[in-house]
Short mmCIF file of C-alpha atoms and ligand atoms in Angstrom, two decimals:
data_model
loop_
_atom_site.label_atom_id
_atom_site.label_comp_id
_atom_site.label_asym_id
_atom_site.label_seq_id
_atom_site.Cartn_x
_atom_site.Cartn_y
_atom_site.Cartn_z
CA MET A 1 26.30 -24.12 -75.10
CA SER A 2 29.80 -22.69 -75.16
CA SER A 3 31.00 -21.11 -77.92
CA ILE A 4 32.65 -23.38 -81.45
CA LYS A 5 33.80 -19.44 -82.35
CA GLY A 6 37.74 -19.73 -82.42
CA PRO A 7 41.02 -21.27 -85.07
CA ALA A 8 41.01 -25.63 -84.15
CA THR A 9 45.34 -24.87 -84.01
CA ASN A 10 47.26 -27.19 -84.90
CA GLU A 11 51.00 -27.68 -83.42
CA HIS A 12 53.68 -27.00 -85.77
CA ASP A 13 57.61 -26.78 -85.00
CA GLY A 14 59.26 -23.64 -85.82
CA SER A 15 62.90 -24.89 -84.43
CA ASN A 16 63.99 -24.11 -87.85
CA LEU A 17 61.44 -20.58 -89.19
CA ARG A 18 62.83 -16.70 -89.40
CA ILE A 19 58.98 -15.11 -88.48
CA ALA A 20 59.11 -11.58 -88.60
CA ILE A 21 56.59 -9.24 -86.79
CA VAL A 22 55.45 -5.77 -88.36
CA HIS A 23 53.30 -2.99 -86.19
CA ALA A 24 51.99 -0.34 -86.31
CA ARG A 25 52.48 1.52 -83.22
CA TRP A 26 48.37 3.63 -82.85
CA ASN A 27 47.45 2.35 -80.21
CA LYS A 28 50.29 1.05 -78.52
CA PRO A 29 49.23 -0.67 -75.45
CA VAL A 30 47.05 -2.61 -77.12
CA VAL A 31 49.61 -3.57 -80.24
CA ASP A 32 52.02 -4.19 -77.35
CA ALA A 33 50.08 -6.43 -75.73
CA LEU A 34 48.98 -8.18 -79.07
CA VAL A 35 52.29 -8.36 -80.02
CA ALA A 36 53.91 -9.88 -76.25
CA GLY A 37 51.07 -13.12 -77.64
CA ALA A 38 52.57 -13.53 -80.94
CA LEU A 39 56.15 -13.45 -79.54
CA ALA A 40 55.43 -16.34 -76.04
CA LYS A 41 53.95 -18.18 -79.06
CA LEU A 42 56.28 -18.57 -81.25
CA ARG A 43 58.92 -19.18 -78.42
CA LEU A 44 56.85 -21.80 -77.34
CA SER A 45 56.37 -23.46 -80.59
CA GLY A 46 60.43 -23.92 -80.72
CA VAL A 47 60.91 -20.44 -83.12
CA GLU A 48 64.25 -19.16 -81.85
CA ALA A 49 64.49 -15.10 -80.74
CA CYS A 50 67.89 -14.70 -83.03
CA ASN A 51 65.07 -15.92 -85.48
CA ILE A 52 62.23 -13.37 -84.46
CA VAL A 53 62.60 -9.88 -86.26
CA ILE A 54 60.66 -7.44 -84.91
CA GLN A 55 59.93 -3.34 -86.89
CA SER A 56 57.20 -0.99 -85.91
CA VAL A 57 55.66 1.59 -88.15
CA PRO A 58 53.43 4.71 -87.64
CA GLY A 59 49.83 3.25 -88.36
CA SER A 60 48.24 -0.06 -89.85
CA PHE A 61 48.19 1.93 -93.52
CA GLU A 62 51.93 1.49 -94.05
CA LEU A 63 51.98 -2.32 -92.65
CA PRO A 64 51.11 -3.49 -96.48
CA LEU A 65 54.02 -1.72 -97.40
CA ALA A 66 56.82 -1.98 -94.82
CA CYS A 67 55.90 -5.99 -94.92
CA SER A 68 56.32 -5.99 -98.92
CA ARG A 69 59.09 -4.46 -98.67
CA ILE A 70 61.05 -6.43 -95.40
CA ILE A 71 60.46 -9.53 -97.41
CA THR A 72 61.84 -8.07 -100.42
CA GLY A 73 65.54 -7.48 -98.29
CA SER A 74 64.77 -10.83 -96.41
CA ARG A 75 65.79 -12.42 -99.89
CA ILE A 76 67.92 -10.05 -101.35
CA GLN A 77 70.23 -9.73 -97.98
CA SER A 78 70.37 -13.55 -97.50
CA GLY A 79 71.43 -13.68 -101.29
CA GLY A 80 68.29 -14.84 -102.95
CA SER A 81 67.39 -14.60 -106.60
CA SER A 82 66.22 -11.51 -106.53
CA GLY A 83 69.78 -10.33 -105.56
CA ASP A 84 69.44 -7.76 -108.53
CA LEU A 85 66.86 -6.28 -107.29
CA LEU A 86 68.45 -3.09 -105.68
CA GLY A 87 71.57 -3.57 -107.37
CA PHE A 88 73.16 -5.47 -104.93
CA THR A 89 75.10 -9.03 -106.17
CA SER A 90 77.40 -12.00 -103.73
CA ALA A 91 80.30 -9.99 -104.87
CA ASN A 92 78.89 -6.78 -104.27
CA PRO A 93 76.52 -7.26 -101.27
CA PRO A 94 74.32 -4.11 -98.96
CA SER A 95 76.96 -2.60 -96.34
CA VAL A 96 74.70 -3.00 -93.61
CA ALA A 97 76.79 -4.40 -90.03
CA ASP A 98 75.99 -7.82 -90.93
CA SER A 99 74.41 -8.15 -87.26
CA ALA A 100 71.43 -6.91 -89.37
CA LEU A 101 71.68 -9.27 -92.80
CA PRO A 102 69.25 -12.15 -91.73
CA SER A 103 70.41 -15.29 -92.85
CA ALA A 104 67.53 -16.49 -94.64
CA PRO A 105 63.98 -15.24 -96.20
CA PHE A 106 61.57 -14.94 -93.81
CA ASP A 107 59.49 -18.08 -94.16
CA ALA A 108 56.14 -15.55 -92.33
CA VAL A 109 55.09 -12.16 -91.64
CA ILE A 110 52.30 -11.21 -88.34
CA ALA A 111 51.58 -7.91 -89.77
CA ILE A 112 49.73 -6.14 -86.02
CA GLY A 113 48.04 -2.50 -85.84
CA VAL A 114 44.36 -2.18 -83.88
CA LEU A 115 42.34 -0.04 -85.65
CA ILE A 116 39.32 1.49 -83.63
CA LYS A 117 36.64 3.77 -85.32
CA GLY A 118 36.25 7.46 -84.75
CA ALA A 119 33.75 9.98 -85.90
CA THR A 120 34.96 9.88 -89.62
CA MET A 121 35.04 7.41 -92.32
CA HIS A 122 38.77 7.39 -91.99
CA PHE A 123 38.66 3.95 -90.51
CA GLU A 124 36.44 1.95 -93.05
CA TYR A 125 39.03 2.90 -95.54
CA ILE A 126 42.03 1.66 -93.94
CA SER A 127 40.85 -1.32 -92.44
CA ASP A 128 39.38 -1.96 -96.58
CA SER A 129 42.61 -1.23 -98.41
CA VAL A 130 45.22 -3.26 -95.33
CA SER A 131 42.82 -5.83 -95.59
CA HIS A 132 42.46 -5.89 -99.68
CA ALA A 133 46.53 -5.01 -99.32
CA LEU A 134 48.24 -7.51 -96.98
CA MET A 135 46.58 -10.21 -98.84
CA LYS A 136 47.71 -9.08 -101.97
CA VAL A 137 51.14 -8.94 -100.45
CA GLN A 138 51.18 -12.53 -99.03
CA LEU A 139 49.31 -14.08 -102.72
CA ASP A 140 52.45 -11.28 -105.03
CA THR A 141 55.36 -12.44 -102.76
CA GLY A 142 54.00 -16.35 -101.60
CA VAL A 143 54.71 -15.62 -97.83
CA PRO A 144 52.07 -16.33 -95.69
CA VAL A 145 51.46 -12.79 -94.03
CA ILE A 146 48.85 -13.36 -91.29
CA PHE A 147 46.41 -10.98 -90.78
CA GLY A 148 46.62 -8.90 -87.35
CA VAL A 149 44.87 -5.92 -87.23
CA LEU A 150 41.81 -5.75 -85.32
CA THR A 151 39.39 -3.48 -86.41
CA ALA A 152 37.52 -2.59 -82.69
CA LEU A 153 34.02 -0.19 -83.15
CA THR A 154 35.06 0.63 -79.51
CA GLU A 155 37.96 0.37 -77.33
CA GLU A 156 36.60 -1.71 -75.19
CA GLN A 157 36.35 -4.09 -77.78
CA ALA A 158 39.94 -4.16 -78.87
CA LEU A 159 41.48 -4.01 -74.95
CA GLU A 160 38.88 -7.72 -75.11
CA ARG A 161 40.90 -8.85 -77.78
CA ALA A 162 44.27 -8.30 -76.63
CA GLY A 163 42.97 -10.05 -73.40
CA MET A 164 43.13 -6.73 -71.95
CA GLY A 165 39.00 -6.74 -71.09
CA GLY A 166 37.50 -5.08 -68.08
CA GLY A 167 35.83 -6.85 -65.15
CA SER A 168 35.06 -10.60 -65.08
CA ASN A 169 35.65 -10.98 -69.05
CA LYS A 170 39.14 -9.65 -69.72
CA GLY A 171 39.15 -11.28 -72.75
CA HIS A 172 41.88 -13.68 -75.42
CA ASN A 173 44.84 -12.08 -77.09
CA HIS A 174 44.64 -12.97 -80.73
CA GLY A 175 48.11 -12.59 -80.65
CA GLU A 176 47.90 -16.11 -79.82
CA ASP A 177 46.47 -16.88 -82.76
CA TRP A 178 48.44 -14.76 -85.55
CA GLY A 179 51.67 -16.59 -83.71
CA LEU A 180 50.64 -20.01 -84.19
CA ALA A 181 48.93 -19.34 -87.43
CA ALA A 182 52.85 -17.85 -88.47
CA VAL A 183 54.22 -20.94 -87.94
CA GLU A 184 51.72 -23.78 -89.05
CA MET A 185 51.51 -21.69 -92.47
CA ALA A 186 55.45 -21.24 -92.57
CA THR A 187 55.47 -24.67 -92.48
CA HIS A 188 53.08 -25.16 -95.02
CA CYS A 189 54.12 -23.04 -97.74
CA ARG A 190 57.83 -24.86 -96.94
CA ASN A 191 56.61 -28.31 -97.57
CA TRP A 192 53.73 -27.44 -100.36
CA SER A 193 56.88 -25.66 -102.51
CA GLN A 194 58.86 -29.05 -102.03
CA GLY A 195 55.30 -31.04 -102.90
CA ARG A 196 54.99 -32.14 -99.65
CA PHE A 197 51.64 -33.17 -98.26
CA ILE A 198 51.73 -34.43 -94.66
CA GLU A 199 48.66 -36.04 -93.23
CA GLU A 200 47.76 -34.10 -90.51
CA THR A 201 46.67 -36.24 -87.43
N1 LIG B 301 43.42 5.56 -86.44
C1 LIG B 301 43.96 4.90 -86.82
C2 LIG B 301 44.89 4.76 -87.37
N2 LIG B 301 45.72 6.04 -88.28
C3 LIG B 301 47.14 6.53 -88.97
C4 LIG B 301 46.94 5.47 -90.39
O1 LIG B 301 46.75 3.73 -90.49
C5 LIG B 301 48.06 5.94 -90.60
O2 LIG B 301 49.30 5.65 -89.94
C6 LIG B 301 47.94 7.90 -91.49
O3 LIG B 301 46.90 7.98 -92.27
C7 LIG B 301 49.74 7.95 -91.82
O4 LIG B 301 49.45 7.45 -93.48
N3 LIG B 301 46.32 4.06 -87.59
C8 LIG B 301 46.19 2.62 -87.26
O5 LIG B 301 47.03 1.61 -87.34
N4 LIG B 301 45.34 2.49 -85.76
C9 LIG B 301 43.89 3.13 -85.96
O6 LIG B 301 43.27 3.72 -85.20
C1 LIG B 302 40.86 4.69 -87.76
C2 LIG B 302 40.94 5.73 -87.25
O1 LIG B 302 41.90 6.99 -88.39
C3 LIG B 302 39.98 6.97 -86.65
O2 LIG B 302 40.96 6.46 -85.01
C4 LIG B 302 40.40 9.14 -86.89
O3 LIG B 302 39.08 8.23 -85.76
P1 LIG B 302 38.66 9.85 -86.37
O4 LIG B 302 37.54 9.40 -87.45
O5 LIG B 302 37.11 10.62 -85.43
O6 LIG B 302 39.08 10.64 -87.03
#
């Protein structure tokens, strides 16, 4: 009997969305595969390359702060209501090259990291704190933060969840699911914020 496990993703149009991918660099070969999977699905969903921003941090523990600051920064740089948060105003915009200024706030952020259990409790503490913190960032900001942190007990578990498994079981690249989830949740939140509740087929 085939497994019932897995996301039942819906098609959504990402052509007018701005998405950020924030990834850790620990266990980078697996992270790189997950980022590639998310990117592929974002582009297949119609998100334009110029509307995808990728930023990296040392490890998964840094993801929550990075996501929070990137969401806030995109709001300030696009002239959002919080423009005065860092002293920037329309008359006094941040002195950053135009190419680095997002034209609109991010509609969703995908936080990607790979935690692999070691010999100490470090894994448990990071996994627990990061998952709770990423949830808090999305609830505090109202911007969907897709949980793309693998919490693997072995390297093989991590590899399989990036579609890099050995032998006959290559596994499935979870980054693809996260890309689709980002487009769906960004679309939902935009519609819901405008009081639009579109019937799903
Ligand atoms: N062991 C892993 C880490 N550890 C590093 C922490 O995330 C953090 O960067 C450090 O403690 C400094 O604050 N990070 C991962 O992403 N994956 C691991 O397996
Ligand atoms: C997730 C971790 O921090 C872990 O890989 C570190 O390994 P160890 O617990 O052996 O220090």
